[in-house]
Protein backbone atom coordinates (compact mmCIF):
# COMPACT_ATOMS: atom_id res chain seq x y z
CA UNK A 1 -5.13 -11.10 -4.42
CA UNK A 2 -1.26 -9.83 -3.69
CA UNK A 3 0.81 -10.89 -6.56
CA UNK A 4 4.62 -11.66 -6.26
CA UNK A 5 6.87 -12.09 -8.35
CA UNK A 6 9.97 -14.02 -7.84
CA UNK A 7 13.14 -15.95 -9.37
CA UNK A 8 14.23 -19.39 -8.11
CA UNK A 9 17.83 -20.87 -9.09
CA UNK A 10 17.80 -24.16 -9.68
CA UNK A 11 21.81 -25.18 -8.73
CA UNK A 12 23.83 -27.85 -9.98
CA UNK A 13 26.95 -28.74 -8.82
CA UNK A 14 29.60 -30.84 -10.79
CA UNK A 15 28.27 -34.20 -9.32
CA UNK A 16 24.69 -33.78 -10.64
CA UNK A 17 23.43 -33.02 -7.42
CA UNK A 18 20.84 -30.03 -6.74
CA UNK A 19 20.45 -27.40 -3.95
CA UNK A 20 17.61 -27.15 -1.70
CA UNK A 21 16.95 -24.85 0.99
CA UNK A 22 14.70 -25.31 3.91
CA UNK A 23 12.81 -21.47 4.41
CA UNK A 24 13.54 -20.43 8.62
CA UNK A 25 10.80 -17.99 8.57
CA UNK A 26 7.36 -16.66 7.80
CA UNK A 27 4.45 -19.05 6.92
CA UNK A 28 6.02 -21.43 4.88
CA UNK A 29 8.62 -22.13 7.51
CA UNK A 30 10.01 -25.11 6.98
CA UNK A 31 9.16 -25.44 3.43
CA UNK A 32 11.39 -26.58 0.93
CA UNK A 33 12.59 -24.47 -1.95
CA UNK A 34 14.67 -23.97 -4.66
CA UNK A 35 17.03 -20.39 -3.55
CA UNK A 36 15.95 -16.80 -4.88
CA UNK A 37 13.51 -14.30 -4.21
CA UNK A 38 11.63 -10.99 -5.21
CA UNK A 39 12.65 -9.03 -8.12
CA UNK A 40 13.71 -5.56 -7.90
CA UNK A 41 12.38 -2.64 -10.07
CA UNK A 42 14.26 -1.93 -12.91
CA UNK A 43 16.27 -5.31 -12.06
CA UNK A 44 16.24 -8.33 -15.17
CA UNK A 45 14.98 -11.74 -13.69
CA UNK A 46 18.78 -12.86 -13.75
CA UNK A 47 19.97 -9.95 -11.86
CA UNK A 48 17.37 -10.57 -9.44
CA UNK A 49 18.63 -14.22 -9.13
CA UNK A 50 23.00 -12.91 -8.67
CA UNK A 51 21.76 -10.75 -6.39
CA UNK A 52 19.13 -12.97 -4.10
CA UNK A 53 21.74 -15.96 -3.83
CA UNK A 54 24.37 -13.10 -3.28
CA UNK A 55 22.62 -11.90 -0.05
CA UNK A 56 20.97 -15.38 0.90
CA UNK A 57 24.06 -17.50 0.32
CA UNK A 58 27.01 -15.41 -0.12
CA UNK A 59 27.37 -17.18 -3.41
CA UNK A 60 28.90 -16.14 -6.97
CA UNK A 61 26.31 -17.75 -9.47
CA UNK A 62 25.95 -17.99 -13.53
CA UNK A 63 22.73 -18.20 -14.80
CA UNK A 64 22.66 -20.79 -17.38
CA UNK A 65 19.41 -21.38 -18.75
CA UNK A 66 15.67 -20.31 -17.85
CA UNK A 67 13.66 -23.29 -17.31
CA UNK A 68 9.67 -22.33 -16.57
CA UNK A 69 7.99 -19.73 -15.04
CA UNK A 70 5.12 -21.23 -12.37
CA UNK A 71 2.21 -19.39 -11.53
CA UNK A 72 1.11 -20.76 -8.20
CA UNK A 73 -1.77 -19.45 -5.47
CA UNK A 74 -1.36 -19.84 -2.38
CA UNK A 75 -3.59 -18.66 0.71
CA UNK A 76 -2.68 -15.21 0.83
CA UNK A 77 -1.07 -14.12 -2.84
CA UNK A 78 -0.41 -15.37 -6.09
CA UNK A 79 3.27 -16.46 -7.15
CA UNK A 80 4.79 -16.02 -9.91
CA UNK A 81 8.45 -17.94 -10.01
CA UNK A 82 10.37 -17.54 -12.82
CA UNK A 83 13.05 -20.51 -12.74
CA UNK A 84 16.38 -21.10 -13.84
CA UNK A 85 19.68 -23.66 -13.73
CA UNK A 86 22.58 -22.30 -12.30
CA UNK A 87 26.11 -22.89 -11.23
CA UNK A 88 28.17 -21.99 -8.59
CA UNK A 89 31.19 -19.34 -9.50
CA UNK A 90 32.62 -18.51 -6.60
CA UNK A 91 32.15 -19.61 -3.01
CA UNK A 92 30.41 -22.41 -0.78
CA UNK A 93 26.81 -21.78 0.01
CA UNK A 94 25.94 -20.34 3.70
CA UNK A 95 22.51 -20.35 5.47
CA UNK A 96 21.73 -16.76 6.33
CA UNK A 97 18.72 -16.61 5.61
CA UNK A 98 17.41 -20.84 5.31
CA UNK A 99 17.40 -23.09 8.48
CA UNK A 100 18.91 -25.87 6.24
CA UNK A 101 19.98 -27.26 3.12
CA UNK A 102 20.96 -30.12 1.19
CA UNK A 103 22.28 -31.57 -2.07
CA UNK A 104 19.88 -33.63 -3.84
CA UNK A 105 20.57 -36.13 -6.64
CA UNK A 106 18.13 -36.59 -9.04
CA UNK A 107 17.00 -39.42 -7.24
CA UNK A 108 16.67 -37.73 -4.09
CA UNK A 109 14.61 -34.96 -4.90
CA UNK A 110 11.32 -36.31 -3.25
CA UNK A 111 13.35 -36.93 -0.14
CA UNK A 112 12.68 -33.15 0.94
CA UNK A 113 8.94 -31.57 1.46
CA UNK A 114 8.94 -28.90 -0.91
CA UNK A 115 6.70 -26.16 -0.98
CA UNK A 116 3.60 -26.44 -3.47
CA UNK A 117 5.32 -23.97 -6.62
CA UNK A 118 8.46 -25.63 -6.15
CA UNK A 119 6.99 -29.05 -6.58
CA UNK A 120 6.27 -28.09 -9.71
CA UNK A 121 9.56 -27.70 -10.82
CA UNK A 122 10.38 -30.90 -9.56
CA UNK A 123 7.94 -32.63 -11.38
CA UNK A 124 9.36 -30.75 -14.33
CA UNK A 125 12.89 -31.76 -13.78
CA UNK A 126 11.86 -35.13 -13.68
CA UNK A 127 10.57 -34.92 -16.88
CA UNK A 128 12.73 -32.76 -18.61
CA UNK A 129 9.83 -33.03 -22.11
CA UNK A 130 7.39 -31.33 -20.03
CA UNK A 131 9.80 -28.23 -19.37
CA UNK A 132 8.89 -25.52 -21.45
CA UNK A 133 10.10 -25.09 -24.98
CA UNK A 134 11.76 -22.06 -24.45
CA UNK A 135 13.50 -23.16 -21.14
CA UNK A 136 15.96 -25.57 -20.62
CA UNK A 137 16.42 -28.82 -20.38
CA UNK A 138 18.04 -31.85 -18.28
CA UNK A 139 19.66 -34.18 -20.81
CA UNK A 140 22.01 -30.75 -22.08
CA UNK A 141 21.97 -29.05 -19.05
């Protein structure tokens, strides 16, 4: 099975609230997911991450603090999303590449159909002592 490895940013704005695109194409259209995509060779996972929200958002980002990596299989390949909080630099976020998106309190975050990987995360960020020693977490994030 295809293997593909990816970075997800997991936004927060100043208000608490998190970012969630809905995917416009491919099999997973309509999905729900955190913004990113594939890494580049000879590119660092937060590279990847400036660059993907960059093209996908036109959006200045910081990467704050890795959170998990999830290692998901899907139908046709195995994912491997490496996940971190961000903030917005520069900019307001446009859909060129997502058919929607929305701001999310924590509260809100099962209000969206997310994709199976990025559920994960969710479930994560909902309980920020299952989050991975090394990553981050919500109560000093």
């Amino acid at each position: 099975m295809k293997t593909i490895e990816v970075v997800a940013a997991v936004i927060r704005d100043a208000k608490g609230r998190y970012y969630a695109t809905q995917r416009g194409y491919g099999d997973m259209k309509d999905g729900w997911e955190f913004p990113g995509g594939k890494i580049e060779p000879e590119e660092t996972p937060e590279e990847a991450l400036r660059r993907e929200i960059r093209e996908e958002l036109q959006l200045e980002i910081e990467v704050d603090k890795y959170i998990t990596t999830v290692e998901w299989d899907y139908p046709k390949f195995h994912l491997t999303m490496h996940c971190y909080f961000c903030h917005i630099l520069t900019g307001q976020p446009v859909l060129l590449e997502h058919e929607a998106a929305r701001w999310l309190y924590p509260d809100q975050l099962d209000e969206v159909d997310w994709l199976p990987a990025d559920q994960v995360v969710v479930r994560e960020m909902k309980d920020p002592l299952s989050i991975s020693p090394l990553g981050g977490d919500l109560q000093t994030y």
